[in-house]
PDB file of C-alpha atoms in Angstrom:
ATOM      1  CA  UNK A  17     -16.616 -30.833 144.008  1.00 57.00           C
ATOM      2  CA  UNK A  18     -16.396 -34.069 142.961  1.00 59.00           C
ATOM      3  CA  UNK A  19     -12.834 -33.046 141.385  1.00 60.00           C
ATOM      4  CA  UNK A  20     -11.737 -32.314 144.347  1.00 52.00           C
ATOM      5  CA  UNK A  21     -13.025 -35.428 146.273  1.00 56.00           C
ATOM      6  CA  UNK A  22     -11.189 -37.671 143.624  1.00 56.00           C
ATOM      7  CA  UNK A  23      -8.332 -35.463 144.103  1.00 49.00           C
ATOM      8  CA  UNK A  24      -8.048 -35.544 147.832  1.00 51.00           C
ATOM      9  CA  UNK A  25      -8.756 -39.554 147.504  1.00 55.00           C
ATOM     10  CA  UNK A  26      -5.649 -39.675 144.849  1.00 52.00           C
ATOM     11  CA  UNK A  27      -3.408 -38.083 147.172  1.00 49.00           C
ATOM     12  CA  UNK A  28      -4.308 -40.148 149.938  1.00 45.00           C
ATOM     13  CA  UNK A  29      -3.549 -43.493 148.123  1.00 47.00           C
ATOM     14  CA  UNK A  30      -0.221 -41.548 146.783  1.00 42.00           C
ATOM     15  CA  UNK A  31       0.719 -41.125 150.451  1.00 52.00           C
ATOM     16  CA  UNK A  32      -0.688 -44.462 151.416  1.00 45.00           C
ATOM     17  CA  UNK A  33       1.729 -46.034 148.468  1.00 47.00           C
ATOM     18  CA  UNK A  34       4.955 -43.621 149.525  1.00 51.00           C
ATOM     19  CA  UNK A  35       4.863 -45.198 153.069  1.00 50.00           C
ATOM     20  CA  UNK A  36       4.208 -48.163 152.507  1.00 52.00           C
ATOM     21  CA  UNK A  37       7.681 -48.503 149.580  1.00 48.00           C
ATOM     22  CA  UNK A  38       9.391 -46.827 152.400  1.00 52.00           C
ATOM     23  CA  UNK A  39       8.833 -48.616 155.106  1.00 49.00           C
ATOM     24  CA  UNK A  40       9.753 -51.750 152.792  1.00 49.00           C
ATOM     25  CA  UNK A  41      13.002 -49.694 151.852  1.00 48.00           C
ATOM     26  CA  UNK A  42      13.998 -49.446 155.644  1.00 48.00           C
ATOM     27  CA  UNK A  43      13.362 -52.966 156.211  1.00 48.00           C
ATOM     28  CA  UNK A  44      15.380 -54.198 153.593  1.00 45.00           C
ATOM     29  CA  UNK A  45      18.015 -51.927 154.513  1.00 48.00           C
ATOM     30  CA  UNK A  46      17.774 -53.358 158.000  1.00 47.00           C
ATOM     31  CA  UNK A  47      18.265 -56.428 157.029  1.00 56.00           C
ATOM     32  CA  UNK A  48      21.534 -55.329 154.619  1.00 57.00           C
ATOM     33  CA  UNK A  49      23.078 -54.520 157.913  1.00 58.00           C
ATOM     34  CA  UNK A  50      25.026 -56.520 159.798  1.00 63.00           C
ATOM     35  CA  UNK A  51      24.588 -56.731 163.363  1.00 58.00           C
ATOM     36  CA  UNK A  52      27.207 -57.261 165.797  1.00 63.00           C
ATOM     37  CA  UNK A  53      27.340 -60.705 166.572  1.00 75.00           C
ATOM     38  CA  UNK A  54      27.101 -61.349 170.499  1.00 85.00           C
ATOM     39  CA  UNK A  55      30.149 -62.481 171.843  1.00 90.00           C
ATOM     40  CA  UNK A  56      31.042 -65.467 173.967  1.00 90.00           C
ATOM     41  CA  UNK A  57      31.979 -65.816 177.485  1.00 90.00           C
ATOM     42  CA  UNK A  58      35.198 -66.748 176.621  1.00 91.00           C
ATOM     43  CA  UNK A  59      35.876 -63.434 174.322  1.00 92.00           C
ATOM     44  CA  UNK A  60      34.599 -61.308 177.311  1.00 93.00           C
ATOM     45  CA  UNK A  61      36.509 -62.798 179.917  1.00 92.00           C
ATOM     46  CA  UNK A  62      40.107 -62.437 177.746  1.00 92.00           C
ATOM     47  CA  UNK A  63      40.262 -58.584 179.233  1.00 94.00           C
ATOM     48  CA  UNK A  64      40.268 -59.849 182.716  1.00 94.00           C
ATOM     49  CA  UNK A  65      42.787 -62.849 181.621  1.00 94.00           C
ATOM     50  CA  UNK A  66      45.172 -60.145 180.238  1.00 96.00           C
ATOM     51  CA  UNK A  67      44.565 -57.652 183.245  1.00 97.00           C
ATOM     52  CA  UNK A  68      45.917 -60.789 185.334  1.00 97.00           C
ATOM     53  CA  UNK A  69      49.016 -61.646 182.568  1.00 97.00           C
ATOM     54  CA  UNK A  70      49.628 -58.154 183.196  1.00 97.00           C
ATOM     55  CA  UNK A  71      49.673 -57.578 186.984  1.00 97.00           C
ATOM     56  CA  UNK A  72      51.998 -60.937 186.993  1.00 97.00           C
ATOM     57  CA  UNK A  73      54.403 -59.656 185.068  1.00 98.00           C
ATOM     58  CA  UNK A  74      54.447 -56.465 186.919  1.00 98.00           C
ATOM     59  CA  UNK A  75      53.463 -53.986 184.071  1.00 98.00           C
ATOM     60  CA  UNK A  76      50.840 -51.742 185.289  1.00 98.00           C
ATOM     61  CA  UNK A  77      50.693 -50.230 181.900  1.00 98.00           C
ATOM     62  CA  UNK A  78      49.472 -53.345 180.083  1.00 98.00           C
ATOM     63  CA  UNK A  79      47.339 -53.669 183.122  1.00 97.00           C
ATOM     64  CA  UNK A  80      45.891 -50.406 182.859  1.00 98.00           C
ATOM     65  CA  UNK A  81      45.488 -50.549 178.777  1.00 97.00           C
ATOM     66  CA  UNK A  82      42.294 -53.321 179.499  1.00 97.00           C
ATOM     67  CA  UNK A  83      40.500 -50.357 180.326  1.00 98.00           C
ATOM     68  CA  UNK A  84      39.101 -46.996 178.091  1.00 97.00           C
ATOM     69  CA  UNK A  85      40.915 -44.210 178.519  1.00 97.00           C
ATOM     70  CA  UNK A  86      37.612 -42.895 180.782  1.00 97.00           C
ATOM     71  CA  UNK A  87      36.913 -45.798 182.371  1.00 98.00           C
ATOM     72  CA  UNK A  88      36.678 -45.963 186.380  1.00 98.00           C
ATOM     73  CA  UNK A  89      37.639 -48.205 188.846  1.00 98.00           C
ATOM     74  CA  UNK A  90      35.272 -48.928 191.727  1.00 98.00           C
ATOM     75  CA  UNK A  91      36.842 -50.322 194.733  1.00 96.00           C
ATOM     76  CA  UNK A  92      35.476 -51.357 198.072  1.00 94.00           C
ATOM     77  CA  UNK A  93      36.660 -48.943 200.776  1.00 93.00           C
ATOM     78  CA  UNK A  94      37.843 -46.128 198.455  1.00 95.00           C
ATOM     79  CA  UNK A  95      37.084 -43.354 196.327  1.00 97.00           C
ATOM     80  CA  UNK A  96      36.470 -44.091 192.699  1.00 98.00           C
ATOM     81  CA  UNK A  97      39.298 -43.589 190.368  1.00 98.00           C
ATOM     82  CA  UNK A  98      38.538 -42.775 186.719  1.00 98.00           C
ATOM     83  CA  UNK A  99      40.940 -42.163 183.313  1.00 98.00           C
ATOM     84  CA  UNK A 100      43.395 -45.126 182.428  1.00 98.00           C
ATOM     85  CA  UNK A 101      46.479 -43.143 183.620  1.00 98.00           C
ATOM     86  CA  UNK A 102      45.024 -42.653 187.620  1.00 98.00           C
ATOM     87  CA  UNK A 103      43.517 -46.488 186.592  1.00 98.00           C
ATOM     88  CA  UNK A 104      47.627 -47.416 186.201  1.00 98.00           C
ATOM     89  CA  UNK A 105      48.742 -45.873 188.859  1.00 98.00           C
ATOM     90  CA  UNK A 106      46.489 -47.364 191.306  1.00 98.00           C
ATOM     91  CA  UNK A 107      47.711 -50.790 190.006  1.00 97.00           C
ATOM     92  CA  UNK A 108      50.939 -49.663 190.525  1.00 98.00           C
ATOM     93  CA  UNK A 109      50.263 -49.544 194.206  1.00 96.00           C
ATOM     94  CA  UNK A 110      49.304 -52.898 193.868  1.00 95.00           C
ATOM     95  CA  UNK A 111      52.232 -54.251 192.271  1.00 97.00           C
ATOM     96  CA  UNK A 112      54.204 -52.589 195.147  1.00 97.00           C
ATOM     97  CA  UNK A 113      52.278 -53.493 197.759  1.00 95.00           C
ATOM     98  CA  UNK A 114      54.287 -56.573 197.228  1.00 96.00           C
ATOM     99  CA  UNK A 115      51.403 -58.604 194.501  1.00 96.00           C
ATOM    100  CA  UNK A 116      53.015 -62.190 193.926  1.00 97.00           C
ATOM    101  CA  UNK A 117      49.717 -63.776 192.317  1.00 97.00           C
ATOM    102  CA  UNK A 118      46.316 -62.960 191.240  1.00 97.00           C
ATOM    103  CA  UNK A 119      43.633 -65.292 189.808  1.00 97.00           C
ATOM    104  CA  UNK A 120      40.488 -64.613 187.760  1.00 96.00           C
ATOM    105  CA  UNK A 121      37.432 -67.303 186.683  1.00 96.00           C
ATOM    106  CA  UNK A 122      34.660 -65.954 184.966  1.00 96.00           C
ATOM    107  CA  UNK A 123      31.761 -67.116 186.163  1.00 95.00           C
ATOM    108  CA  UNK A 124      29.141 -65.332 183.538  1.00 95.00           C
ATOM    109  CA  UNK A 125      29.399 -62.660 180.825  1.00 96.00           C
ATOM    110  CA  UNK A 126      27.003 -61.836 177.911  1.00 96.00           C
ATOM    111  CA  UNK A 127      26.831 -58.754 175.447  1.00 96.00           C
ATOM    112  CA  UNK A 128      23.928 -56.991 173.649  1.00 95.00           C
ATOM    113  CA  UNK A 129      25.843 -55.038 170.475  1.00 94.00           C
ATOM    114  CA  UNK A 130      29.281 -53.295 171.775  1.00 95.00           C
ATOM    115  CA  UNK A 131      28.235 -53.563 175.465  1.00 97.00           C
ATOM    116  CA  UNK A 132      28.470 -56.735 177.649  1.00 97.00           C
ATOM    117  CA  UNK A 133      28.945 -57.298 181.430  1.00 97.00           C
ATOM    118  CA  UNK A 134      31.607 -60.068 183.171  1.00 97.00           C
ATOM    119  CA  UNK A 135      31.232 -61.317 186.717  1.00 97.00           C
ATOM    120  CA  UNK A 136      33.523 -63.744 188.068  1.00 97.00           C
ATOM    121  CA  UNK A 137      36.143 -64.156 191.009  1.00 97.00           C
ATOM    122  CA  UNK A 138      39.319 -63.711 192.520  1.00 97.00           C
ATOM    123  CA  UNK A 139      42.537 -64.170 194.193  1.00 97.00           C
ATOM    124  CA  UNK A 140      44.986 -61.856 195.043  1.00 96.00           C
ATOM    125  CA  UNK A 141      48.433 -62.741 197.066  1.00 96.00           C
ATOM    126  CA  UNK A 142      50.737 -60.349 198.469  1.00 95.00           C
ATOM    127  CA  UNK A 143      53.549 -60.698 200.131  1.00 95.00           C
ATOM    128  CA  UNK A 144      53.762 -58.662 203.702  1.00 93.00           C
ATOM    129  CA  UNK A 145      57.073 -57.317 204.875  1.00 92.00           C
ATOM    130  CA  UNK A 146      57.426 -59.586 207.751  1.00 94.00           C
ATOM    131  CA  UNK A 147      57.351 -62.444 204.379  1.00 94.00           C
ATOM    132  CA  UNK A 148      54.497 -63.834 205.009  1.00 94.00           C
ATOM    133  CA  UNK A 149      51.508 -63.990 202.256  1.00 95.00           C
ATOM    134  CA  UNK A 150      48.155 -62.147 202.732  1.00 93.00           C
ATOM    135  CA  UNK A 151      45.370 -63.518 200.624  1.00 95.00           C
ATOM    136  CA  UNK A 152      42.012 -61.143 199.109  1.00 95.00           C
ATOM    137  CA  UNK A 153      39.697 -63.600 198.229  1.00 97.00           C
ATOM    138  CA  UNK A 154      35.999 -61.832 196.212  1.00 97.00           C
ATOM    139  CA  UNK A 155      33.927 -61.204 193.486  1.00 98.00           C
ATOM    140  CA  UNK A 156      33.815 -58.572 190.287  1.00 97.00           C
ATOM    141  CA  UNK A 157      31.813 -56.835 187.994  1.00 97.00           C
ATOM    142  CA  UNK A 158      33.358 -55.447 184.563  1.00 97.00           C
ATOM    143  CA  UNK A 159      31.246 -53.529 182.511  1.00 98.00           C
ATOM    144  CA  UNK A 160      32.313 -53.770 179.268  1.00 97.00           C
ATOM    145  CA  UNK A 161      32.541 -52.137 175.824  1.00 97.00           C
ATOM    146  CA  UNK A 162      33.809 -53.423 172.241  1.00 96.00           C
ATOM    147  CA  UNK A 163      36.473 -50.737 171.419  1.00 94.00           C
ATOM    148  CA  UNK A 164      36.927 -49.584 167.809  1.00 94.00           C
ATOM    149  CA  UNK A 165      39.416 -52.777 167.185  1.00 93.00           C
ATOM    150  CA  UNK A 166      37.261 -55.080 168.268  1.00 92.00           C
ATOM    151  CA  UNK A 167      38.773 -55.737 171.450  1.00 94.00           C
ATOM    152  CA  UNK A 168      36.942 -55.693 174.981  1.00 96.00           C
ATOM    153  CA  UNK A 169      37.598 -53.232 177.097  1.00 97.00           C
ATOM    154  CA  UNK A 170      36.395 -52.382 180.772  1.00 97.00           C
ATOM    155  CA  UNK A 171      34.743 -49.376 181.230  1.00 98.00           C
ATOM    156  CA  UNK A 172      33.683 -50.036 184.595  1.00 98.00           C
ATOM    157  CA  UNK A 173      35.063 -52.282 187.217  1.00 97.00           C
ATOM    158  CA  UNK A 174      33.767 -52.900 190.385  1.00 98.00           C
ATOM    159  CA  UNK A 175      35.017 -55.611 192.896  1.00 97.00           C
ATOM    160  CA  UNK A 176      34.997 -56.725 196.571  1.00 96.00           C
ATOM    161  CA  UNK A 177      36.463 -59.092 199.387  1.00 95.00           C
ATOM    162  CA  UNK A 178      34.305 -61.888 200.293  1.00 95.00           C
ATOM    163  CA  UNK A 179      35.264 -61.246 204.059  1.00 91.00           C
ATOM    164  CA  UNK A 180      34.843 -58.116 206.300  1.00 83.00           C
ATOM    165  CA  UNK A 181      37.421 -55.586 206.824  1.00 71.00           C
ATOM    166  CA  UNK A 182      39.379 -56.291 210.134  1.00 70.00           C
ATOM    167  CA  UNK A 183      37.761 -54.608 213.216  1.00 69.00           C
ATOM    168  CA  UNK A 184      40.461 -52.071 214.368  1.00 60.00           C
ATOM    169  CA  UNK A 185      40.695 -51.735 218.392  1.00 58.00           C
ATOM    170  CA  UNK A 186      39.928 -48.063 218.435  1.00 60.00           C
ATOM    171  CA  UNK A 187      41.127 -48.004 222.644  1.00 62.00           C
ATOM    172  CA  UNK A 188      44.284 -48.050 221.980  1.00 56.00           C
TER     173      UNK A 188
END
């Protein structure tokens, strides 16, 4: 009996001892690892400042290429469209609506690891057929994620006008 009571007591501190180098084993592995670094407003804003590069000169494929390959778009008034080639096409559109200028200014970002957030406004011009130039004037939301080069890419982006949709006259 009081073999197996030292026994029992032996394991115990064996166990005790086992977890306790273990846990200090994870910690100091833990502490081997590097973390990503968070990154700055600045590095999270340079996807929407090459989205805009892009649009100006007219290349919806560079537009398109700030964004995953399953990323979505979210904009006001229409369906969501997701996957970077439907994400080019719709930019497309844009170009030949008749875009002439667009704007971006970040007005906060942060990241936690590979995923950060950018929120900011802008200003869109196009030109209408008649010549004259129409003006979109809003806010955005980019949802972010560090891709496998480093780079930040949207993987959801969300935006809207800062004034109402036109009232149509629906008498006539």
């Amino acid at each position: 009996m009081k073999n197996l009571k030292k026994t029992i007591i032996s394991m115990v501190v064996l166990i005790a001892f086992i977890s306790i180098t273990s846990c200090k084993q994870n910690e100091n592995e833990t502490n081997g690892m590097q973390m990503p670094k968070s990154a700055t407003v600045e590095e999270l804003g340079q996807m929407n400042r090459d989205f805009v590069k892009a649009l100006l000169a007219k290349d919806a494929t560079a537009a398109a290429s700030v964004y995953s390959e399953t990323a979505s778009l979210l904009p006001p008034n229409e369906a969501i469209i997701t996957g970077r080639e439907n994400i080019k096409n719709y930019w497309q559109g844009a170009i030949d609506a008749g875009l002439v200028d667009a704007k971006v200014r970040t007005i906060d970002a942060s990241s936690d690891g590979d995923l950060g957030y950018e929120i900011g406004t802008f200003e869109l011009k196009f030109q209408a057929e008649d010549g004259s130039i129409v003006t979109d004037i809003g806010k955005f939301t980019e949802l972010l994620r560090r891709d496998e080069t480093g780079r930040w890419i949207s993987i959801y982006g969300m935006w809207s006008a800062n004034e109402p949709l036109p009232v149509h006259d629906q008498t006539k």
